[in-house]
Amino acid sequence: MLARKSIIPEEYVLARIAAENLRKPRVRDRLPKARFIAKSGACNLAHKNIREQGRFLQDIFTTLVDLKWRHTLVIFTMSFLCSWLLFAIMWWLVAFAHGDIYAYMEKSGTEKGGLESTVCVTNVRSFTSAFLFSIEVQVTIGFGGRMMTEECPLAITVLILQNIVGLIINAVMLGCIFMKTAQAHRRAETLIFSRHAVIAVRNGKLCFMFRVGDLRKSMIISASVRIQVVKKTTTPEGEVVPIHQLDIPVDNPIESNNIFLVAPLIICHVIDKRSPLYDISATDLANQDLEVIVILEGVVETTGITTQARTSYIAEEIQWGHRFVSIVTEEEGVYSVDYSKFGNTVKVAAPRCSARELDEKPSILIQTLQKSELSHQNSLRKRNSMRRNNSMRRNNSIRRNNSSLMVPKVQFMTPEGNQNTSES
């Protein structure tokens, strides 16, 4: 069956499709910015084209500790198996060179007992028995069926060598596993940061703030917080610095710059002339290619190991004109922390200008606070009016219900023509 021709000419259809494609704006999705530090604290950095791989073997212990658990367990198992096999071969060669294997093969079952004083190792008749004796020596099991004699000085040397090698393997592998289980970043899993950072007015100054907390009851001793800004910059000579790090001072009234992290704290940075955020306004923040890195360091109280927790905030994760809600309350003489509100913020009045403009024109802050006060009063008036209207509606509805429930009056006519009114 032939295809049915369209009533509309093809030239018109093609022209209309082309016009529709031209009208549609071609918007490319903006690629997400690569973070230098992930929210979990991991460094988003890939090392490529490392030619001198032998440097990692020079520090073999640190290399073993840095490996993944599956690789560490494989190396742990293979190190013992390889050492057992290696010394099993050596024990078999000792028995073969001394003629113990041939002696056990030639002697009958009744005469095997007389060979115990002439062989190097008793009951080593094959490679399997040599492998079992190697395990008994290195693990110091000592079942009693196989033992050394005084006939072979070479066997005594192999015994001493295997004991030394076995002790070294035990020390290295057990120390490696202990260090992996007691690594400092394990303690950092219970050190948490707020999902977003905020910029608001505190004590008449614009401040960059975030919240940090510890979920464990054990303390972090000598805890300190460092803040750095990482961004891409270009020098006057034209050199592009992809990762330019700038330190940000932390507003801490304590001279030692340490914090007592017994409860969640709000870390504050005053945006002043020393701050890299001094010239950034609320509108400029969305277009800024910067990343604020937060580093919390301290000593674990239970182990004495120094730990470090990290996170970062990009421009999309900084909320302008917000403030963290309070999560610490006093209940029955005990301070209680509600971690369900750890990252919750509320919107507050804050000027949208930069800190530089705020320092040059302090009246901007006064105007902003006055506007917020007026808006707050207007919202209160609206709430009061809504409450009055609701109360009036309730009163009217109650009156209507009461009027509907009133008992009607009934009139009776008497023969004399008088009217008697009674209520039922």
Short mmCIF file of C-alpha atoms in Angstrom, two decimals:
data_model
loop_
_atom_site.label_atom_id
_atom_site.label_comp_id
_atom_site.label_asym_id
_atom_site.label_seq_id
_atom_site.Cartn_x
_atom_site.Cartn_y
_atom_site.Cartn_z
CA MET A 1 0.00 0.00 0.00
CA LEU A 2 1.40 3.39 -0.99
CA ALA A 3 2.12 5.94 1.66
CA ARG A 4 -0.43 8.68 1.95
CA LYS A 5 0.80 12.09 0.87
CA SER A 6 0.55 14.94 3.36
CA ILE A 7 -1.77 17.80 2.63
CA ILE A 8 0.82 20.37 3.86
CA PRO A 9 3.80 20.77 1.52
CA GLU A 10 7.14 19.42 2.77
CA GLU A 11 8.88 22.74 2.18
CA TYR A 12 6.57 24.47 4.66
CA VAL A 13 7.03 21.77 7.31
CA LEU A 14 10.82 21.86 7.08
CA ALA A 15 10.87 25.65 7.28
CA ARG A 16 8.67 25.63 10.39
CA ILE A 17 10.84 22.98 12.13
CA ALA A 18 13.97 25.01 11.37
CA ALA A 19 12.34 28.18 12.76
CA GLU A 20 11.33 26.38 15.98
CA ASN A 21 14.86 25.08 16.48
CA LEU A 22 16.24 28.58 16.05
CA ARG A 23 13.82 30.01 18.60
CA LYS A 24 14.77 27.49 21.30
CA PRO A 25 17.67 28.89 23.32
CA ARG A 26 20.60 26.53 23.45
CA VAL A 27 21.62 26.65 27.08
CA ARG A 28 24.49 24.45 28.09
CA ASP A 29 24.50 23.08 31.57
CA ARG A 30 27.17 24.66 33.70
CA LEU A 31 29.76 22.14 34.68
CA PRO A 32 30.03 21.69 38.44
CA LYS A 33 33.14 23.21 39.96
CA ALA A 34 35.78 20.73 41.04
CA ARG A 35 36.15 20.84 44.80
CA PHE A 36 39.60 20.75 46.32
CA ILE A 37 38.25 19.22 49.55
CA ALA A 38 35.07 17.12 49.52
CA LYS A 39 32.36 17.52 52.15
CA SER A 40 33.58 14.31 53.78
CA GLY A 41 37.10 15.77 54.10
CA ALA A 42 38.75 13.70 51.36
CA CYS A 43 41.18 15.51 49.06
CA ASN A 44 39.89 15.62 45.50
CA LEU A 45 43.31 15.26 43.91
CA ALA A 46 44.64 12.66 41.48
CA HIS A 47 48.38 11.97 41.22
CA LYS A 48 49.43 11.07 37.68
CA ASN A 49 52.65 10.24 35.83
CA ILE A 50 54.71 9.46 38.93
CA ARG A 51 57.92 8.02 37.54
CA GLU A 52 59.83 7.32 40.74
CA GLN A 53 57.58 4.58 42.14
CA GLY A 54 60.47 3.18 44.19
CA ARG A 55 60.12 5.99 46.71
CA PHE A 56 57.00 4.28 48.07
CA LEU A 57 58.98 1.10 48.78
CA GLN A 58 61.58 3.04 50.75
CA ASP A 59 58.84 3.78 53.31
CA ILE A 60 57.21 0.35 53.16
CA PHE A 61 55.44 0.63 56.53
CA THR A 62 53.55 3.81 55.59
CA THR A 63 52.73 2.28 52.21
CA LEU A 64 51.20 -0.78 53.91
CA VAL A 65 49.19 1.40 56.29
CA ASP A 66 47.84 3.53 53.42
CA LEU A 67 46.66 0.49 51.44
CA LYS A 68 43.04 -0.59 51.42
CA TRP A 69 41.94 -3.29 53.83
CA ARG A 70 41.54 -5.98 51.19
CA HIS A 71 45.07 -5.40 49.94
CA THR A 72 46.45 -5.38 53.48
CA LEU A 73 44.74 -8.69 54.34
CA VAL A 74 46.03 -10.30 51.15
CA ILE A 75 49.59 -9.18 51.93
CA PHE A 76 49.18 -10.34 55.55
CA THR A 77 48.10 -13.83 54.45
CA MET A 78 50.62 -14.17 51.65
CA SER A 79 53.55 -13.09 53.83
CA PHE A 80 52.94 -15.98 56.25
CA LEU A 81 52.21 -18.51 53.51
CA CYS A 82 55.31 -17.56 51.53
CA SER A 83 57.54 -17.73 54.61
CA TRP A 84 56.14 -21.15 55.54
CA LEU A 85 56.66 -22.45 52.02
CA LEU A 86 60.17 -20.99 51.76
CA PHE A 87 61.36 -22.59 54.98
CA ALA A 88 59.53 -25.83 54.15
CA ILE A 89 61.70 -26.04 51.03
CA MET A 90 64.78 -25.36 53.14
CA TRP A 91 63.84 -28.06 55.68
CA TRP A 92 63.18 -30.54 52.88
CA LEU A 93 66.55 -29.73 51.29
CA VAL A 94 68.29 -30.23 54.65
CA ALA A 95 66.61 -33.60 55.09
CA PHE A 96 67.36 -34.57 51.48
CA ALA A 97 71.03 -33.53 51.69
CA HIS A 98 71.51 -35.41 54.97
CA GLY A 99 69.84 -38.54 53.58
CA ASP A 100 66.94 -38.57 56.05
CA ILE A 101 64.30 -39.13 53.36
CA TYR A 102 66.13 -42.12 51.89
CA ALA A 103 66.72 -43.50 55.36
CA TYR A 104 62.99 -43.42 56.16
CA MET A 105 62.20 -45.01 52.80
CA GLU A 106 64.72 -47.89 53.21
CA LYS A 107 64.05 -48.76 56.83
CA SER A 108 61.05 -50.90 57.69
CA GLY A 109 58.37 -49.88 60.15
CA THR A 110 59.99 -51.72 63.05
CA GLU A 111 63.34 -50.08 62.53
CA LYS A 112 62.14 -46.45 62.19
CA GLY A 113 62.48 -45.82 65.87
CA GLY A 114 66.26 -46.18 65.68
CA LEU A 115 66.59 -43.29 63.20
CA GLU A 116 65.69 -40.56 65.70
CA SER A 117 69.32 -40.13 66.76
CA THR A 118 70.79 -40.05 63.24
CA VAL A 119 68.42 -37.69 61.34
CA CYS A 120 68.33 -33.87 61.45
CA VAL A 121 64.58 -33.62 62.06
CA THR A 122 62.54 -36.57 63.12
CA ASN A 123 59.55 -37.73 61.05
CA VAL A 124 60.33 -35.50 58.06
CA ARG A 125 59.73 -37.99 55.27
CA SER A 126 58.26 -35.75 52.51
CA PHE A 127 57.63 -32.15 51.53
CA THR A 128 54.26 -32.24 53.31
CA SER A 129 55.88 -33.19 56.61
CA ALA A 130 58.54 -30.49 56.03
CA PHE A 131 55.80 -27.90 55.46
CA LEU A 132 54.03 -28.95 58.68
CA PHE A 133 57.33 -28.74 60.61
CA SER A 134 57.90 -25.23 59.15
CA ILE A 135 54.50 -24.09 60.49
CA GLU A 136 55.23 -25.63 63.90
CA VAL A 137 58.57 -23.83 64.15
CA GLN A 138 57.37 -20.36 63.08
CA VAL A 139 54.10 -20.41 65.01
CA THR A 140 55.69 -22.28 67.96
CA ILE A 141 52.94 -24.88 68.10
CA GLY A 142 55.10 -27.93 68.94
CA PHE A 143 52.84 -30.96 68.58
CA GLY A 144 55.74 -33.24 69.57
CA GLY A 145 55.80 -35.55 66.54
CA ARG A 146 58.67 -33.67 64.85
CA MET A 147 61.70 -32.19 66.58
CA MET A 148 65.31 -31.16 66.04
CA THR A 149 68.35 -33.31 66.83
CA GLU A 150 72.03 -32.53 67.36
CA GLU A 151 73.19 -34.14 64.12
CA CYS A 152 72.96 -31.13 61.75
CA PRO A 153 74.42 -27.68 62.55
CA LEU A 154 72.85 -26.46 59.30
CA ALA A 155 69.38 -27.34 60.59
CA ILE A 156 70.06 -25.38 63.78
CA THR A 157 71.04 -22.36 61.65
CA VAL A 158 67.82 -22.66 59.62
CA LEU A 159 65.82 -22.86 62.87
CA ILE A 160 67.38 -19.64 64.19
CA LEU A 161 66.85 -17.89 60.85
CA GLN A 162 63.19 -18.87 60.66
CA ASN A 163 62.51 -17.67 64.20
CA ILE A 164 64.04 -14.26 63.42
CA VAL A 165 62.12 -13.90 60.12
CA GLY A 166 58.88 -14.97 61.79
CA LEU A 167 59.28 -12.37 64.55
CA ILE A 168 59.92 -9.63 61.98
CA ILE A 169 56.84 -10.58 59.95
CA ASN A 170 54.68 -10.67 63.07
CA ALA A 171 55.92 -7.28 64.25
CA VAL A 172 55.46 -5.56 60.88
CA MET A 173 52.07 -7.01 59.97
CA LEU A 174 50.51 -6.73 63.43
CA GLY A 175 51.83 -3.18 63.78
CA CYS A 176 50.39 -2.33 60.37
CA ILE A 177 46.96 -3.68 61.28
CA PHE A 178 47.03 -1.88 64.63
CA MET A 179 47.89 1.43 62.95
CA LYS A 180 45.11 0.96 60.40
CA THR A 181 42.53 0.34 63.12
CA ALA A 182 43.78 3.28 65.24
CA GLN A 183 44.17 5.81 62.43
CA ALA A 184 43.37 9.41 63.30
CA HIS A 185 40.77 9.87 60.57
CA ARG A 186 38.57 7.24 62.25
CA ARG A 187 38.06 9.63 65.16
CA ALA A 188 37.28 12.40 62.69
CA GLU A 189 34.14 10.54 61.58
CA THR A 190 32.34 11.82 64.70
CA LEU A 191 33.48 15.43 64.19
CA ILE A 192 30.72 17.07 62.16
CA PHE A 193 30.33 20.38 60.36
CA SER A 194 27.21 22.21 59.27
CA ARG A 195 26.11 21.56 55.69
CA HIS A 196 26.01 25.28 54.89
CA ALA A 197 27.90 28.32 56.06
CA VAL A 198 26.19 31.65 56.66
CA ILE A 199 27.04 35.34 56.39
CA ALA A 200 25.21 37.63 58.79
CA VAL A 201 25.75 40.65 61.01
CA ARG A 202 27.26 40.02 64.44
CA ASN A 203 28.32 42.88 66.71
CA GLY A 204 27.87 45.37 63.88
CA LYS A 205 30.17 43.49 61.47
CA LEU A 206 29.55 41.11 58.60
CA CYS A 207 30.74 37.67 59.68
CA PHE A 208 31.29 34.34 57.98
CA MET A 209 30.06 31.58 60.30
CA PHE A 210 29.70 27.80 60.38
CA ARG A 211 28.96 25.27 63.09
CA VAL A 212 31.17 22.42 64.32
CA GLY A 213 30.36 19.68 66.81
CA ASP A 214 31.61 16.44 68.36
CA LEU A 215 29.27 13.47 68.70
CA ARG A 216 31.42 11.62 71.25
CA LYS A 217 31.62 12.32 74.96
CA SER A 218 35.41 11.93 74.94
CA MET A 219 37.07 15.29 74.47
CA ILE A 220 39.32 16.64 71.74
CA ILE A 221 42.22 18.23 73.62
CA SER A 222 43.76 21.49 72.35
CA ALA A 223 41.29 21.72 69.48
CA SER A 224 41.97 24.51 66.99
CA VAL A 225 40.26 25.64 63.80
CA ARG A 226 41.96 27.00 60.69
CA ILE A 227 40.19 28.51 57.68
CA GLN A 228 41.65 28.93 54.22
CA VAL A 229 40.26 30.23 50.95
CA VAL A 230 41.30 28.42 47.79
CA LYS A 231 40.67 30.08 44.46
CA LYS A 232 42.16 30.51 41.03
CA THR A 233 44.13 33.73 40.63
CA THR A 234 46.31 35.42 38.03
CA THR A 235 49.41 37.39 38.98
CA PRO A 236 50.25 40.79 37.40
CA GLU A 237 52.89 38.99 35.35
CA GLY A 238 50.26 36.75 33.79
CA GLU A 239 51.02 33.60 35.78
CA VAL A 240 47.91 31.52 36.53
CA VAL A 241 47.85 29.99 40.01
CA PRO A 242 45.12 27.30 39.96
CA ILE A 243 45.19 26.67 43.72
CA HIS A 244 45.97 29.89 45.56
CA GLN A 245 45.62 29.50 49.32
CA LEU A 246 44.83 32.40 51.63
CA ASP A 247 44.57 32.17 55.42
CA ILE A 248 41.49 33.58 57.15
CA PRO A 249 41.74 34.69 60.79
CA VAL A 250 39.23 33.21 63.22
CA ASP A 251 37.50 35.45 65.75
CA ASN A 252 38.41 33.78 69.05
CA PRO A 253 38.48 35.71 72.34
CA ILE A 254 40.90 33.16 73.79
CA GLU A 255 44.54 34.10 73.27
CA SER A 256 45.68 30.50 72.75
CA ASN A 257 43.30 30.21 69.76
CA ASN A 258 42.01 26.87 71.10
CA ILE A 259 38.36 25.93 71.49
CA PHE A 260 36.65 23.87 74.18
CA LEU A 261 34.56 21.54 72.03
CA VAL A 262 32.28 20.17 74.71
CA ALA A 263 29.16 21.28 72.80
CA PRO A 264 28.55 22.46 69.21
CA LEU A 265 30.13 25.85 68.58
CA ILE A 266 29.63 28.50 65.91
CA ILE A 267 33.01 29.49 64.51
CA CYS A 268 33.02 33.12 63.41
CA HIS A 269 35.27 35.00 61.02
CA VAL A 270 34.88 38.78 60.93
CA ILE A 271 35.00 40.02 57.34
CA ASP A 272 37.41 42.94 57.63
CA LYS A 273 40.23 44.38 55.55
CA ARG A 274 42.38 41.28 56.07
CA SER A 275 39.68 38.95 54.79
CA PRO A 276 39.55 37.70 51.17
CA LEU A 277 35.75 38.17 51.38
CA TYR A 278 36.04 41.90 52.06
CA ASP A 279 35.03 43.02 48.54
CA ILE A 280 32.37 40.37 47.90
CA SER A 281 28.69 41.30 48.06
CA ALA A 282 25.64 39.04 48.05
CA THR A 283 25.19 39.36 44.29
CA ASP A 284 28.89 38.76 43.63
CA LEU A 285 29.00 35.65 45.80
CA ALA A 286 27.09 33.48 43.32
CA ASN A 287 29.64 34.22 40.59
CA GLN A 288 32.73 33.72 42.75
CA ASP A 289 34.99 30.78 41.98
CA LEU A 290 36.21 30.20 45.51
CA GLU A 291 36.23 27.47 48.13
CA VAL A 292 36.47 27.97 51.87
CA ILE A 293 38.34 25.09 53.54
CA VAL A 294 37.86 24.43 57.26
CA ILE A 295 40.39 22.33 59.19
CA LEU A 296 39.80 21.16 62.78
CA GLU A 297 42.81 19.69 64.58
CA GLY A 298 43.21 18.28 68.06
CA VAL A 299 44.49 15.43 70.21
CA VAL A 300 42.21 12.46 70.93
CA GLU A 301 41.73 12.16 74.67
CA THR A 302 41.59 8.34 74.77
CA THR A 303 44.52 7.50 72.46
CA GLY A 304 46.68 10.63 72.44
CA ILE A 305 46.83 10.61 68.63
CA THR A 306 46.49 13.88 66.74
CA THR A 307 43.41 13.89 64.53
CA GLN A 308 42.23 16.21 61.79
CA ALA A 309 38.77 16.78 60.33
CA ARG A 310 38.19 18.76 57.15
CA THR A 311 35.36 20.13 55.05
CA SER A 312 34.79 22.91 52.55
CA TYR A 313 32.15 25.39 51.44
CA ILE A 314 31.74 26.60 47.89
CA ALA A 315 29.80 29.71 46.88
CA GLU A 316 26.52 27.77 46.47
CA GLU A 317 26.77 26.51 50.05
CA ILE A 318 27.14 29.94 51.68
CA GLN A 319 23.80 31.46 52.71
CA TRP A 320 23.76 35.25 52.89
CA GLY A 321 21.49 36.77 55.51
CA HIS A 322 20.99 33.62 57.61
CA ARG A 323 21.81 32.64 61.16
CA PHE A 324 22.06 29.29 62.93
CA VAL A 325 19.29 28.38 65.34
CA SER A 326 20.08 27.64 68.95
CA ILE A 327 20.32 23.93 69.77
CA VAL A 328 21.63 24.00 73.36
CA THR A 329 19.00 24.19 76.09
CA GLU A 330 19.00 23.68 79.84
CA GLU A 331 16.68 20.92 81.03
CA GLU A 332 16.49 19.94 84.71
CA GLY A 333 19.97 21.23 85.48
CA VAL A 334 21.59 19.51 82.46
CA TYR A 335 22.54 21.10 79.15
CA SER A 336 20.85 19.29 76.28
CA VAL A 337 21.93 19.40 72.61
CA ASP A 338 19.39 18.78 69.85
CA TYR A 339 21.44 17.52 66.90
CA SER A 340 18.37 17.34 64.67
CA LYS A 341 18.64 21.15 64.31
CA PHE A 342 22.42 21.17 63.91
CA GLY A 343 22.40 22.71 60.43
CA ASN A 344 19.11 24.63 60.61
CA THR A 345 19.23 28.35 59.85
CA VAL A 346 16.77 31.24 59.97
CA LYS A 347 16.66 34.28 57.75
CA VAL A 348 17.72 37.53 59.41
CA ALA A 349 18.24 41.10 58.32
CA ALA A 350 21.63 41.65 56.70
CA PRO A 351 22.88 44.23 54.21
CA ARG A 352 23.41 42.88 50.70
CA CYS A 353 26.49 45.01 50.11
CA SER A 354 30.10 44.04 50.70
CA ALA A 355 31.96 44.60 53.93
CA ARG A 356 33.98 47.37 52.30
CA GLU A 357 30.83 49.31 51.39
CA LEU A 358 29.48 48.72 54.86
CA ASP A 359 32.61 50.21 56.43
CA GLU A 360 32.48 53.20 54.10
CA LYS A 361 28.74 53.79 54.65
CA PRO A 362 27.68 52.63 58.13
CA SER A 363 24.22 54.07 57.51
CA ILE A 364 23.46 51.05 55.29
CA LEU A 365 23.36 48.83 58.34
CA ILE A 366 21.05 51.22 60.20
CA GLN A 367 18.69 51.42 57.24
CA THR A 368 18.66 47.64 56.90
CA LEU A 369 17.85 47.20 60.58
CA GLN A 370 15.11 49.83 60.40
CA LYS A 371 13.55 48.13 57.38
CA SER A 372 13.65 44.78 59.13
CA GLU A 373 12.06 46.33 62.21
CA LEU A 374 9.28 47.85 60.12
CA SER A 375 8.66 44.60 58.30
CA HIS A 376 8.60 42.80 61.64
CA GLN A 377 6.04 45.28 63.02
CA ASN A 378 3.93 44.93 59.88
CA SER A 379 4.00 41.17 60.17
CA LEU A 380 2.94 41.45 63.82
CA ARG A 381 0.08 43.76 62.84
CA LYS A 382 -1.06 41.33 60.18
CA ARG A 383 -0.97 38.48 62.66
CA ASN A 384 -2.96 40.47 65.21
CA SER A 385 -5.53 41.48 62.61
CA MET A 386 -5.84 37.90 61.44
CA ARG A 387 -6.32 36.78 65.03
CA ARG A 388 -9.02 39.43 65.56
CA ASN A 389 -10.82 38.41 62.40
CA ASN A 390 -10.69 34.79 63.39
CA SER A 391 -11.99 35.57 66.87
CA MET A 392 -14.83 37.68 65.42
CA ARG A 393 -15.76 34.89 63.04
CA ARG A 394 -15.81 32.43 65.89
CA ASN A 395 -18.04 34.72 67.99
CA ASN A 396 -20.45 35.20 65.09
CA SER A 397 -20.64 31.48 64.48
CA ILE A 398 -21.28 30.86 68.19
CA ARG A 399 -24.08 33.46 68.22
CA ARG A 400 -25.71 31.87 65.20
CA ASN A 401 -25.60 28.49 66.82
CA ASN A 402 -27.10 29.87 70.03
CA SER A 403 -29.90 31.61 68.15
CA SER A 404 -30.78 28.43 66.30
CA LEU A 405 -31.00 26.59 69.62
CA MET A 406 -33.50 29.10 71.21
CA VAL A 407 -36.97 27.64 72.05
CA PRO A 408 -39.83 29.22 70.01
CA LYS A 409 -42.90 30.75 71.74
CA VAL A 410 -46.36 29.11 71.23
CA GLN A 411 -49.67 31.08 71.49
CA PHE A 412 -53.00 29.46 72.50
CA MET A 413 -56.46 30.98 71.80
CA THR A 414 -59.12 30.66 74.53
CA PRO A 415 -62.90 30.70 73.88
CA GLU A 416 -63.20 34.08 75.54
CA GLY A 417 -60.77 35.43 72.90
CA ASN A 418 -57.82 35.94 75.24
CA GLN A 419 -54.38 34.88 74.13
CA ASN A 420 -52.26 32.75 76.44
CA THR A 421 -48.58 32.53 75.61
CA SER A 422 -46.61 29.56 76.86
CA GLU A 423 -43.20 28.28 76.23
CA SER A 424 -42.66 24.63 75.74
#
